């Protein structure tokens, strides 16, 4: 936890205690196969720059929190996400894991996380640069 926290603090301007809490939650909600804590932290960096109060600029169903969950798509209330870092991280991890098992590989799971599973399957709104950003961010956490 300490090493990952130092890596987060080296790039993001957040309080050390908050960084440690986020890293601890990422470790708690990692999967044996995918996503690992480092995968979750890379997604958090891309999605919110470690701001648990981040909200997207979407007009409808704004993405919320560290992992930028869209509440209506996932059938939850935005109020369940606001200010609840554990719920944000747990849901983000669960979504990545679900996509990984449906699609069979990490790159496609991360791509689907960004654009949605149906868009990925229909080759609509593809954003391969998102996967590249994730890979670059992920390299920061390799020890």
Short mmCIF file of N, CA, C and O in Angstrom, two decimals:
data_model
loop_
_atom_site.label_atom_id
_atom_site.label_comp_id
_atom_site.label_asym_id
_atom_site.label_seq_id
_atom_site.Cartn_x
_atom_site.Cartn_y
_atom_site.Cartn_z
N UNK A 1 0.84 -1.20 0.00
CA UNK A 1 0.00 0.00 0.00
C UNK A 1 0.88 1.26 0.00
O UNK A 1 0.59 2.20 -0.72
N UNK A 2 1.94 1.23 0.78
CA UNK A 2 2.79 2.42 0.89
C UNK A 2 3.43 2.78 -0.44
O UNK A 2 3.47 3.96 -0.81
N UNK A 3 3.95 1.78 -1.17
CA UNK A 3 4.60 2.05 -2.45
C UNK A 3 3.61 2.63 -3.47
O UNK A 3 3.93 3.59 -4.16
N UNK A 4 2.43 2.04 -3.54
CA UNK A 4 1.42 2.54 -4.47
C UNK A 4 0.97 3.95 -4.09
O UNK A 4 0.75 4.80 -4.95
N UNK A 5 0.87 4.21 -2.80
CA UNK A 5 0.48 5.55 -2.33
C UNK A 5 1.52 6.57 -2.75
O UNK A 5 1.17 7.67 -3.21
N UNK A 6 2.78 6.24 -2.63
CA UNK A 6 3.85 7.17 -3.04
C UNK A 6 3.76 7.46 -4.53
O UNK A 6 3.97 8.61 -4.96
N UNK A 7 3.44 6.45 -5.33
CA UNK A 7 3.31 6.65 -6.77
C UNK A 7 2.14 7.59 -7.07
O UNK A 7 2.27 8.50 -7.89
N UNK A 8 1.02 7.40 -6.40
CA UNK A 8 -0.13 8.28 -6.59
C UNK A 8 0.24 9.72 -6.21
O UNK A 8 -0.02 10.66 -6.97
N UNK A 9 0.88 9.88 -5.06
CA UNK A 9 1.22 11.23 -4.57
C UNK A 9 2.24 11.93 -5.46
O UNK A 9 2.28 13.15 -5.50
N UNK A 10 3.06 11.16 -6.17
CA UNK A 10 4.07 11.76 -7.05
C UNK A 10 3.43 12.46 -8.25
O UNK A 10 4.01 13.39 -8.81
N UNK A 11 2.23 12.04 -8.64
CA UNK A 11 1.59 12.64 -9.81
C UNK A 11 0.36 13.49 -9.47
O UNK A 11 0.11 14.49 -10.13
N UNK A 12 -0.40 13.08 -8.46
CA UNK A 12 -1.67 13.75 -8.20
C UNK A 12 -1.61 14.56 -6.92
O UNK A 12 -1.05 14.13 -5.93
N UNK A 13 -2.23 15.74 -6.98
CA UNK A 13 -2.23 16.64 -5.84
C UNK A 13 -3.43 16.33 -4.93
O UNK A 13 -4.47 16.97 -5.05
N UNK A 14 -3.24 15.34 -4.09
CA UNK A 14 -4.28 14.97 -3.13
C UNK A 14 -3.63 14.77 -1.77
O UNK A 14 -2.41 14.57 -1.68
N UNK A 15 -4.43 14.80 -0.75
CA UNK A 15 -3.91 14.62 0.60
C UNK A 15 -3.36 13.21 0.76
O UNK A 15 -3.96 12.25 0.26
N UNK A 16 -2.23 13.06 1.43
CA UNK A 16 -1.64 11.74 1.63
C UNK A 16 -2.61 10.72 2.25
O UNK A 16 -2.64 9.57 1.82
N UNK A 17 -3.40 11.15 3.21
CA UNK A 17 -4.35 10.22 3.84
C UNK A 17 -5.40 9.75 2.84
O UNK A 17 -5.80 8.58 2.84
N UNK A 18 -5.85 10.65 1.96
CA UNK A 18 -6.85 10.28 0.95
C UNK A 18 -6.22 9.33 -0.07
O UNK A 18 -6.84 8.35 -0.48
N UNK A 19 -4.99 9.59 -0.47
CA UNK A 19 -4.30 8.70 -1.41
C UNK A 19 -4.18 7.31 -0.81
O UNK A 19 -4.45 6.31 -1.48
N UNK A 20 -3.79 7.23 0.45
CA UNK A 20 -3.64 5.93 1.11
C UNK A 20 -4.98 5.21 1.20
O UNK A 20 -5.06 4.00 0.99
N UNK A 21 -6.04 5.95 1.49
CA UNK A 21 -7.37 5.35 1.57
C UNK A 21 -7.80 4.78 0.22
O UNK A 21 -8.32 3.66 0.13
N UNK A 22 -7.57 5.53 -0.85
CA UNK A 22 -7.93 5.08 -2.19
C UNK A 22 -7.14 3.83 -2.57
O UNK A 22 -7.70 2.85 -3.08
N UNK A 23 -5.85 3.84 -2.29
CA UNK A 23 -5.01 2.68 -2.60
C UNK A 23 -5.47 1.46 -1.79
O UNK A 23 -5.58 0.35 -2.32
N UNK A 24 -5.78 1.68 -0.52
CA UNK A 24 -6.25 0.59 0.34
C UNK A 24 -7.55 0.00 -0.21
O UNK A 24 -7.73 -1.22 -0.24
N UNK A 25 -8.46 0.86 -0.66
CA UNK A 25 -9.72 0.39 -1.24
C UNK A 25 -9.50 -0.33 -2.56
O UNK A 25 -10.17 -1.33 -2.85
N UNK A 26 -8.57 0.15 -3.35
CA UNK A 26 -8.25 -0.53 -4.62
C UNK A 26 -7.71 -1.93 -4.33
O UNK A 26 -8.07 -2.89 -5.01
N UNK A 27 -6.86 -2.05 -3.32
CA UNK A 27 -6.34 -3.37 -2.94
C UNK A 27 -7.48 -4.27 -2.45
O UNK A 27 -7.53 -5.44 -2.78
N UNK A 28 -8.39 -3.69 -1.68
CA UNK A 28 -9.51 -4.46 -1.12
C UNK A 28 -10.41 -5.00 -2.23
O UNK A 28 -10.92 -6.12 -2.12
N UNK A 29 -10.61 -4.23 -3.28
CA UNK A 29 -11.57 -4.60 -4.33
C UNK A 29 -10.91 -5.12 -5.60
O UNK A 29 -11.58 -5.26 -6.62
N UNK A 30 -9.62 -5.44 -5.53
CA UNK A 30 -8.98 -6.02 -6.70
C UNK A 30 -9.41 -7.47 -6.84
O UNK A 30 -9.92 -8.08 -5.91
N UNK A 31 -9.21 -8.01 -8.03
CA UNK A 31 -9.53 -9.39 -8.33
C UNK A 31 -8.22 -10.17 -8.49
O UNK A 31 -7.19 -9.57 -8.82
N UNK A 32 -8.28 -11.46 -8.29
CA UNK A 32 -7.07 -12.29 -8.44
C UNK A 32 -6.51 -12.21 -9.85
O UNK A 32 -5.32 -12.29 -10.06
N UNK A 33 -7.41 -12.06 -10.84
CA UNK A 33 -6.98 -12.02 -12.23
C UNK A 33 -7.04 -10.59 -12.79
O UNK A 33 -6.04 -10.04 -13.22
N UNK A 34 -8.23 -9.98 -12.79
CA UNK A 34 -8.42 -8.64 -13.32
C UNK A 34 -9.73 -8.07 -12.81
O UNK A 34 -10.74 -8.77 -12.85
N UNK A 35 -9.71 -6.83 -12.33
CA UNK A 35 -8.59 -5.91 -12.27
C UNK A 35 -7.79 -6.03 -10.97
O UNK A 35 -8.35 -6.29 -9.91
N UNK A 36 -6.51 -5.83 -11.09
CA UNK A 36 -5.63 -5.71 -9.93
C UNK A 36 -5.75 -4.27 -9.41
O UNK A 36 -6.28 -3.38 -10.10
N UNK A 37 -5.21 -4.02 -8.24
CA UNK A 37 -5.25 -2.67 -7.67
C UNK A 37 -4.62 -1.66 -8.63
O UNK A 37 -5.15 -0.55 -8.82
N UNK A 38 -3.53 -2.03 -9.27
CA UNK A 38 -2.87 -1.11 -10.20
C UNK A 38 -3.77 -0.77 -11.38
O UNK A 38 -3.77 0.37 -11.86
N UNK A 39 -4.55 -1.74 -11.87
CA UNK A 39 -5.50 -1.47 -12.95
C UNK A 39 -6.55 -0.46 -12.50
O UNK A 39 -6.89 0.47 -13.24
N UNK A 40 -7.06 -0.67 -11.30
CA UNK A 40 -8.08 0.23 -10.75
C UNK A 40 -7.50 1.63 -10.58
O UNK A 40 -8.13 2.63 -10.94
N UNK A 41 -6.30 1.72 -10.04
CA UNK A 41 -5.67 3.03 -9.83
C UNK A 41 -5.41 3.73 -11.16
O UNK A 41 -5.57 4.95 -11.25
N UNK A 42 -5.03 2.99 -12.18
CA UNK A 42 -4.82 3.58 -13.50
C UNK A 42 -6.13 4.15 -14.05
O UNK A 42 -6.15 5.27 -14.59
N UNK A 43 -7.22 3.42 -13.88
CA UNK A 43 -8.54 3.90 -14.32
C UNK A 43 -8.91 5.16 -13.54
O UNK A 43 -9.39 6.15 -14.11
N UNK A 44 -8.69 5.14 -12.24
CA UNK A 44 -9.01 6.31 -11.41
C UNK A 44 -8.23 7.53 -11.88
O UNK A 44 -8.77 8.64 -11.97
N UNK A 45 -6.95 7.33 -12.19
CA UNK A 45 -6.14 8.44 -12.67
C UNK A 45 -6.69 9.04 -13.95
O UNK A 45 -6.79 10.27 -14.08
N UNK A 46 -7.07 8.19 -14.89
CA UNK A 46 -7.60 8.65 -16.16
C UNK A 46 -8.97 9.30 -15.98
O UNK A 46 -9.26 10.36 -16.51
N UNK A 47 -9.83 8.64 -15.22
CA UNK A 47 -11.23 9.07 -15.12
C UNK A 47 -11.44 10.32 -14.27
O UNK A 47 -12.29 11.14 -14.58
N UNK A 48 -10.70 10.44 -13.17
CA UNK A 48 -11.01 11.52 -12.22
C UNK A 48 -9.80 12.24 -11.65
O UNK A 48 -9.98 13.14 -10.83
N UNK A 49 -8.62 11.84 -12.02
CA UNK A 49 -7.40 12.39 -11.41
C UNK A 49 -7.46 12.31 -9.89
O UNK A 49 -7.02 13.20 -9.18
N UNK A 50 -8.06 11.23 -9.40
CA UNK A 50 -8.17 10.94 -7.97
C UNK A 50 -9.05 11.93 -7.21
O UNK A 50 -8.90 12.13 -6.01
N UNK A 51 -10.02 12.50 -7.91
CA UNK A 51 -11.00 13.39 -7.28
C UNK A 51 -12.30 12.62 -7.06
O UNK A 51 -13.04 12.36 -8.02
N UNK A 52 -12.62 12.25 -5.80
CA UNK A 52 -13.84 11.48 -5.54
C UNK A 52 -15.12 12.25 -5.82
O UNK A 52 -16.20 11.66 -5.90
N UNK A 53 -15.02 13.56 -6.00
CA UNK A 53 -16.20 14.39 -6.28
C UNK A 53 -16.32 14.74 -7.75
O UNK A 53 -17.16 15.57 -8.12
N UNK A 54 -15.51 14.12 -8.59
CA UNK A 54 -15.53 14.43 -10.02
C UNK A 54 -16.89 14.08 -10.63
O UNK A 54 -17.51 13.09 -10.27
N UNK A 55 -17.34 14.95 -11.55
CA UNK A 55 -18.56 14.71 -12.32
C UNK A 55 -18.25 14.99 -13.77
O UNK A 55 -17.57 15.96 -14.09
N UNK A 56 -18.76 14.16 -14.65
CA UNK A 56 -18.50 14.35 -16.08
C UNK A 56 -19.31 15.52 -16.62
O UNK A 56 -20.21 16.04 -15.96
N UNK A 57 -19.00 15.89 -17.85
CA UNK A 57 -19.73 16.97 -18.52
C UNK A 57 -20.91 16.47 -19.34
O UNK A 57 -21.49 17.23 -20.09
N UNK A 58 -21.24 15.19 -19.22
CA UNK A 58 -22.38 14.67 -19.96
C UNK A 58 -23.65 15.40 -19.56
O UNK A 58 -23.84 15.76 -18.39
N UNK A 59 -24.54 15.61 -20.51
CA UNK A 59 -25.79 16.31 -20.20
C UNK A 59 -26.75 15.42 -19.42
O UNK A 59 -27.47 15.88 -18.56
N UNK A 60 -26.77 14.12 -19.75
CA UNK A 60 -27.68 13.19 -19.10
C UNK A 60 -26.87 12.08 -18.46
O UNK A 60 -25.89 11.61 -19.04
N UNK A 61 -27.27 11.66 -17.31
CA UNK A 61 -26.61 10.56 -16.59
C UNK A 61 -25.11 10.82 -16.43
O UNK A 61 -24.27 10.05 -16.87
N UNK A 62 -24.82 11.94 -15.79
CA UNK A 62 -23.43 12.33 -15.56
C UNK A 62 -22.67 11.24 -14.82
O UNK A 62 -23.18 10.67 -13.85
N UNK A 63 -21.46 10.94 -15.28
CA UNK A 63 -20.60 10.00 -14.58
C UNK A 63 -20.10 10.65 -13.30
O UNK A 63 -19.83 11.86 -13.26
N UNK A 64 -19.98 9.85 -12.24
CA UNK A 64 -19.71 10.37 -10.91
C UNK A 64 -18.52 9.64 -10.27
O UNK A 64 -18.39 8.43 -10.40
N UNK A 65 -17.71 10.41 -9.57
CA UNK A 65 -16.72 9.83 -8.66
C UNK A 65 -15.40 9.43 -9.26
O UNK A 65 -15.08 9.73 -10.41
N UNK A 66 -14.62 8.73 -8.46
CA UNK A 66 -13.27 8.31 -8.82
C UNK A 66 -13.24 7.50 -10.10
O UNK A 66 -12.36 7.67 -10.94
N UNK A 67 -14.18 6.59 -10.25
CA UNK A 67 -14.20 5.67 -11.39
C UNK A 67 -15.23 6.07 -12.44
O UNK A 67 -15.46 5.33 -13.39
N UNK A 68 -15.85 7.24 -12.25
CA UNK A 68 -16.79 7.82 -13.21
C UNK A 68 -17.89 6.84 -13.63
O UNK A 68 -18.04 6.48 -14.80
N UNK A 69 -18.67 6.42 -12.66
CA UNK A 69 -19.80 5.53 -12.87
C UNK A 69 -21.01 6.34 -13.33
O UNK A 69 -21.32 7.37 -12.73
N UNK A 70 -21.70 5.86 -14.35
CA UNK A 70 -22.94 6.49 -14.80
C UNK A 70 -24.10 5.78 -14.08
O UNK A 70 -24.42 4.64 -14.41
N UNK A 71 -24.71 6.47 -13.12
CA UNK A 71 -25.70 5.82 -12.26
C UNK A 71 -26.87 5.16 -12.98
O UNK A 71 -27.22 4.03 -12.66
N UNK A 72 -27.48 5.84 -13.95
CA UNK A 72 -28.66 5.26 -14.61
C UNK A 72 -28.32 3.99 -15.36
O UNK A 72 -29.08 3.03 -15.35
N UNK A 73 -27.16 3.97 -16.01
CA UNK A 73 -26.75 2.78 -16.76
C UNK A 73 -26.63 1.58 -15.83
O UNK A 73 -27.00 0.46 -16.19
N UNK A 74 -26.14 1.82 -14.62
CA UNK A 74 -25.89 0.72 -13.69
C UNK A 74 -26.99 0.55 -12.65
O UNK A 74 -26.87 -0.26 -11.74
N UNK A 75 -28.09 1.31 -12.80
CA UNK A 75 -29.26 1.12 -11.95
C UNK A 75 -29.05 1.50 -10.49
O UNK A 75 -29.58 0.84 -9.60
N UNK A 76 -28.29 2.55 -10.27
CA UNK A 76 -28.08 3.03 -8.90
C UNK A 76 -28.39 4.52 -8.83
O UNK A 76 -28.50 5.18 -9.87
N UNK A 77 -28.52 5.02 -7.65
CA UNK A 77 -28.76 6.45 -7.46
C UNK A 77 -27.42 7.17 -7.35
O UNK A 77 -26.50 6.68 -6.68
N UNK A 78 -27.32 8.32 -7.99
CA UNK A 78 -26.09 9.11 -7.91
C UNK A 78 -25.72 9.40 -6.46
O UNK A 78 -24.54 9.42 -6.11
N UNK A 79 -26.73 9.57 -5.61
CA UNK A 79 -26.46 9.86 -4.20
C UNK A 79 -25.73 8.71 -3.50
O UNK A 79 -25.05 8.92 -2.50
N UNK A 80 -25.86 7.48 -4.05
CA UNK A 80 -25.13 6.34 -3.48
C UNK A 80 -23.64 6.41 -3.80
O UNK A 80 -22.83 5.75 -3.15
N UNK A 81 -23.29 7.18 -4.82
CA UNK A 81 -21.90 7.31 -5.23
C UNK A 81 -21.22 8.54 -4.64
O UNK A 81 -20.04 8.48 -4.29
N UNK A 82 -21.95 9.64 -4.55
CA UNK A 82 -21.36 10.90 -4.11
C UNK A 82 -20.78 10.75 -2.71
O UNK A 82 -21.46 10.35 -1.77
N UNK A 83 -19.49 11.05 -2.62
CA UNK A 83 -18.81 11.02 -1.33
C UNK A 83 -18.51 9.63 -0.79
O UNK A 83 -17.99 9.50 0.31
N UNK A 84 -18.82 8.60 -1.55
CA UNK A 84 -18.59 7.23 -1.06
C UNK A 84 -17.52 6.57 -1.94
O UNK A 84 -17.82 5.91 -2.92
N UNK A 85 -16.27 6.78 -1.54
CA UNK A 85 -15.16 6.27 -2.34
C UNK A 85 -15.17 4.75 -2.45
O UNK A 85 -14.84 4.20 -3.49
N UNK A 86 -15.58 4.07 -1.39
CA UNK A 86 -15.58 2.61 -1.47
C UNK A 86 -16.59 2.12 -2.50
O UNK A 86 -16.28 1.23 -3.30
N UNK A 87 -17.78 2.68 -2.53
CA UNK A 87 -18.77 2.28 -3.52
C UNK A 87 -18.28 2.60 -4.92
O UNK A 87 -18.43 1.79 -5.84
N UNK A 88 -17.66 3.76 -5.11
CA UNK A 88 -17.14 4.14 -6.42
C UNK A 88 -16.11 3.12 -6.91
O UNK A 88 -16.16 2.66 -8.05
N UNK A 89 -15.18 2.76 -6.03
CA UNK A 89 -14.11 1.84 -6.41
C UNK A 89 -14.64 0.42 -6.59
O UNK A 89 -14.28 -0.28 -7.54
N UNK A 90 -15.51 0.00 -5.70
CA UNK A 90 -16.08 -1.35 -5.79
C UNK A 90 -16.84 -1.52 -7.10
O UNK A 90 -16.67 -2.52 -7.81
N UNK A 91 -17.68 -0.56 -7.44
CA UNK A 91 -18.46 -0.65 -8.68
C UNK A 91 -17.55 -0.61 -9.90
O UNK A 91 -17.74 -1.38 -10.85
N UNK A 92 -16.56 0.28 -9.91
CA UNK A 92 -15.63 0.35 -11.02
C UNK A 92 -14.90 -0.97 -11.21
O UNK A 92 -14.78 -1.47 -12.33
N UNK A 93 -14.45 -1.55 -10.12
CA UNK A 93 -13.77 -2.85 -10.17
C UNK A 93 -14.70 -3.94 -10.68
O UNK A 93 -14.32 -4.75 -11.53
N UNK A 94 -15.93 -3.95 -10.19
CA UNK A 94 -16.90 -4.96 -10.62
C UNK A 94 -17.21 -4.86 -12.11
O UNK A 94 -17.35 -5.87 -12.80
N UNK A 95 -17.32 -3.62 -12.61
CA UNK A 95 -17.61 -3.42 -14.03
C UNK A 95 -16.44 -3.91 -14.87
O UNK A 95 -16.63 -4.63 -15.86
N UNK A 96 -15.23 -3.55 -14.48
CA UNK A 96 -14.04 -4.02 -15.22
C UNK A 96 -13.98 -5.54 -15.22
O UNK A 96 -13.70 -6.16 -16.25
N UNK A 97 -14.26 -6.16 -14.08
CA UNK A 97 -14.21 -7.61 -13.97
C UNK A 97 -15.29 -8.26 -14.85
O UNK A 97 -15.04 -9.24 -15.55
N UNK A 98 -16.48 -7.69 -14.82
CA UNK A 98 -17.59 -8.21 -15.64
C UNK A 98 -17.22 -8.15 -17.12
O UNK A 98 -17.40 -9.13 -17.86
N UNK A 99 -16.68 -7.03 -17.57
CA UNK A 99 -16.28 -6.89 -18.97
C UNK A 99 -15.14 -7.84 -19.32
O UNK A 99 -15.11 -8.40 -20.41
N UNK A 100 -14.21 -8.02 -18.40
CA UNK A 100 -13.10 -8.93 -18.64
C UNK A 100 -13.62 -10.35 -18.88
O UNK A 100 -13.20 -11.03 -19.82
N UNK A 101 -14.56 -10.79 -18.06
CA UNK A 101 -15.10 -12.14 -18.22
C UNK A 101 -15.95 -12.28 -19.48
O UNK A 101 -15.97 -13.33 -20.10
N UNK A 102 -16.64 -11.21 -19.87
CA UNK A 102 -17.44 -11.27 -21.09
C UNK A 102 -16.58 -11.24 -22.36
O UNK A 102 -16.90 -11.88 -23.35
N UNK A 103 -15.50 -10.46 -22.30
CA UNK A 103 -14.72 -10.20 -23.51
C UNK A 103 -13.42 -10.99 -23.59
O UNK A 103 -12.84 -11.13 -24.66
N UNK A 104 -12.93 -11.47 -22.45
CA UNK A 104 -11.78 -12.35 -22.46
C UNK A 104 -10.41 -11.73 -22.42
O UNK A 104 -9.41 -12.44 -22.38
N UNK A 105 -10.34 -10.40 -22.44
CA UNK A 105 -9.02 -9.78 -22.31
C UNK A 105 -9.12 -8.39 -21.69
O UNK A 105 -10.16 -7.75 -21.72
N UNK A 106 -8.00 -7.97 -21.14
CA UNK A 106 -7.96 -6.71 -20.39
C UNK A 106 -8.19 -5.50 -21.28
O UNK A 106 -8.92 -4.58 -20.90
N UNK A 107 -7.54 -5.46 -22.45
CA UNK A 107 -7.68 -4.29 -23.32
C UNK A 107 -9.14 -4.05 -23.71
O UNK A 107 -9.62 -2.91 -23.66
N UNK A 108 -9.83 -5.10 -24.12
CA UNK A 108 -11.24 -4.94 -24.50
C UNK A 108 -12.09 -4.55 -23.29
O UNK A 108 -13.02 -3.75 -23.42
N UNK A 109 -11.77 -5.09 -22.12
CA UNK A 109 -12.52 -4.73 -20.91
C UNK A 109 -12.36 -3.25 -20.60
O UNK A 109 -13.35 -2.56 -20.29
N UNK A 110 -11.15 -2.75 -20.71
CA UNK A 110 -10.90 -1.32 -20.45
C UNK A 110 -11.57 -0.47 -21.52
O UNK A 110 -12.16 0.57 -21.21
N UNK A 111 -11.51 -0.91 -22.76
CA UNK A 111 -12.15 -0.16 -23.85
C UNK A 111 -13.67 -0.10 -23.62
O UNK A 111 -14.28 0.97 -23.75
N UNK A 112 -14.26 -1.23 -23.25
CA UNK A 112 -15.70 -1.25 -22.97
C UNK A 112 -16.03 -0.37 -21.77
O UNK A 112 -17.10 0.25 -21.74
N UNK A 113 -15.15 -0.32 -20.80
CA UNK A 113 -15.37 0.55 -19.63
C UNK A 113 -15.53 2.00 -20.08
O UNK A 113 -16.37 2.73 -19.57
N UNK A 114 -14.76 2.38 -21.07
CA UNK A 114 -14.80 3.76 -21.56
C UNK A 114 -16.00 4.04 -22.46
O UNK A 114 -16.65 5.07 -22.30
N UNK A 115 -16.30 3.15 -23.40
CA UNK A 115 -17.32 3.46 -24.41
C UNK A 115 -18.60 2.66 -24.25
O UNK A 115 -19.58 2.94 -24.94
N UNK A 116 -18.60 1.66 -23.39
CA UNK A 116 -19.77 0.81 -23.22
C UNK A 116 -19.63 -0.48 -24.01
O UNK A 116 -19.04 -0.51 -25.09
N UNK A 117 -20.18 -1.52 -23.45
CA UNK A 117 -20.07 -2.86 -24.05
C UNK A 117 -20.75 -2.92 -25.41
O UNK A 117 -20.19 -3.45 -26.37
N UNK A 118 -21.96 -2.39 -25.52
CA UNK A 118 -22.67 -2.48 -26.81
C UNK A 118 -21.94 -1.68 -27.89
O UNK A 118 -21.87 -2.12 -29.04
N UNK A 119 -21.39 -0.53 -27.55
CA UNK A 119 -20.62 0.24 -28.53
C UNK A 119 -19.40 -0.53 -29.01
O UNK A 119 -19.09 -0.55 -30.20
N UNK A 120 -18.71 -1.18 -28.07
CA UNK A 120 -17.54 -1.96 -28.45
C UNK A 120 -17.93 -3.10 -29.38
O UNK A 120 -17.29 -3.31 -30.41
N UNK A 121 -18.98 -3.79 -29.03
CA UNK A 121 -19.40 -4.93 -29.85
C UNK A 121 -19.89 -4.50 -31.23
O UNK A 121 -19.82 -5.27 -32.18
N UNK A 122 -20.40 -3.28 -31.34
CA UNK A 122 -20.90 -2.78 -32.62
C UNK A 122 -19.87 -1.91 -33.35
O UNK A 122 -20.17 -1.30 -34.36
N UNK A 123 -18.65 -1.84 -32.80
CA UNK A 123 -17.59 -1.00 -33.38
C UNK A 123 -18.05 0.45 -33.53
O UNK A 123 -17.75 1.11 -34.53
N UNK A 124 -18.76 0.95 -32.53
CA UNK A 124 -19.23 2.33 -32.54
C UNK A 124 -18.49 3.13 -31.48
O UNK A 124 -18.22 2.64 -30.39
N UNK A 125 -18.17 4.37 -31.80
CA UNK A 125 -17.54 5.29 -30.86
C UNK A 125 -16.24 4.72 -30.28
O UNK A 125 -15.94 4.94 -29.11
N UNK A 126 -15.50 3.98 -31.07
CA UNK A 126 -14.27 3.38 -30.58
C UNK A 126 -13.27 4.46 -30.15
O UNK A 126 -13.20 5.53 -30.75
N UNK A 127 -12.52 4.16 -29.12
CA UNK A 127 -11.55 5.10 -28.57
C UNK A 127 -10.29 4.35 -28.14
O UNK A 127 -10.03 4.21 -26.95
N UNK A 128 -9.52 3.83 -29.10
CA UNK A 128 -8.34 3.06 -28.73
C UNK A 128 -7.31 3.87 -27.93
O UNK A 128 -6.51 3.29 -27.19
N UNK A 129 -7.34 5.18 -28.07
CA UNK A 129 -6.39 6.00 -27.29
C UNK A 129 -6.66 5.87 -25.79
O UNK A 129 -5.74 6.04 -24.98
N UNK A 130 -7.88 5.54 -25.40
CA UNK A 130 -8.19 5.34 -23.97
C UNK A 130 -7.41 4.14 -23.43
O UNK A 130 -6.84 4.20 -22.35
N UNK A 131 -7.37 3.07 -24.19
CA UNK A 131 -6.62 1.88 -23.78
C UNK A 131 -5.14 2.21 -23.68
O UNK A 131 -4.46 1.78 -22.73
N UNK A 132 -4.64 3.01 -24.62
CA UNK A 132 -3.23 3.41 -24.57
C UNK A 132 -2.95 4.27 -23.34
O UNK A 132 -1.90 4.13 -22.71
N UNK A 133 -3.87 5.18 -23.01
CA UNK A 133 -3.71 5.99 -21.79
C UNK A 133 -3.67 5.09 -20.56
O UNK A 133 -2.87 5.30 -19.65
N UNK A 134 -4.56 4.10 -20.52
CA UNK A 134 -4.59 3.17 -19.40
C UNK A 134 -3.27 2.42 -19.28
O UNK A 134 -2.71 2.30 -18.19
N UNK A 135 -2.75 1.94 -20.40
CA UNK A 135 -1.48 1.21 -20.38
C UNK A 135 -0.34 2.10 -19.90
O UNK A 135 0.52 1.67 -19.12
N UNK A 136 -0.32 3.34 -20.35
CA UNK A 136 0.71 4.28 -19.91
C UNK A 136 0.60 4.56 -18.42
O UNK A 136 1.61 4.58 -17.70
N UNK A 137 -0.61 4.77 -17.96
CA UNK A 137 -0.85 5.02 -16.54
C UNK A 137 -0.48 3.78 -15.72
O UNK A 137 0.12 3.88 -14.64
N UNK A 138 -0.81 2.63 -16.22
CA UNK A 138 -0.53 1.37 -15.54
C UNK A 138 0.97 1.16 -15.32
O UNK A 138 1.39 0.65 -14.27
N UNK A 139 1.77 1.60 -16.26
CA UNK A 139 3.23 1.45 -16.14
C UNK A 139 3.78 2.16 -14.91
O UNK A 139 4.79 1.74 -14.35
N UNK A 140 3.12 3.20 -14.47
CA UNK A 140 3.56 3.92 -13.28
C UNK A 140 3.55 3.02 -12.04
O UNK A 140 4.31 3.23 -11.12
N UNK A 141 2.65 2.06 -12.03
CA UNK A 141 2.45 1.23 -10.84
C UNK A 141 3.24 -0.08 -10.85
O UNK A 141 3.18 -0.84 -9.91
N UNK A 142 3.96 -0.32 -11.95
CA UNK A 142 4.77 -1.55 -12.00
C UNK A 142 5.95 -1.40 -11.05
O UNK A 142 6.66 -0.40 -11.09
N UNK A 143 6.12 -2.38 -10.19
CA UNK A 143 7.20 -2.30 -9.21
C UNK A 143 8.29 -3.31 -9.50
O UNK A 143 8.12 -4.27 -10.17
#
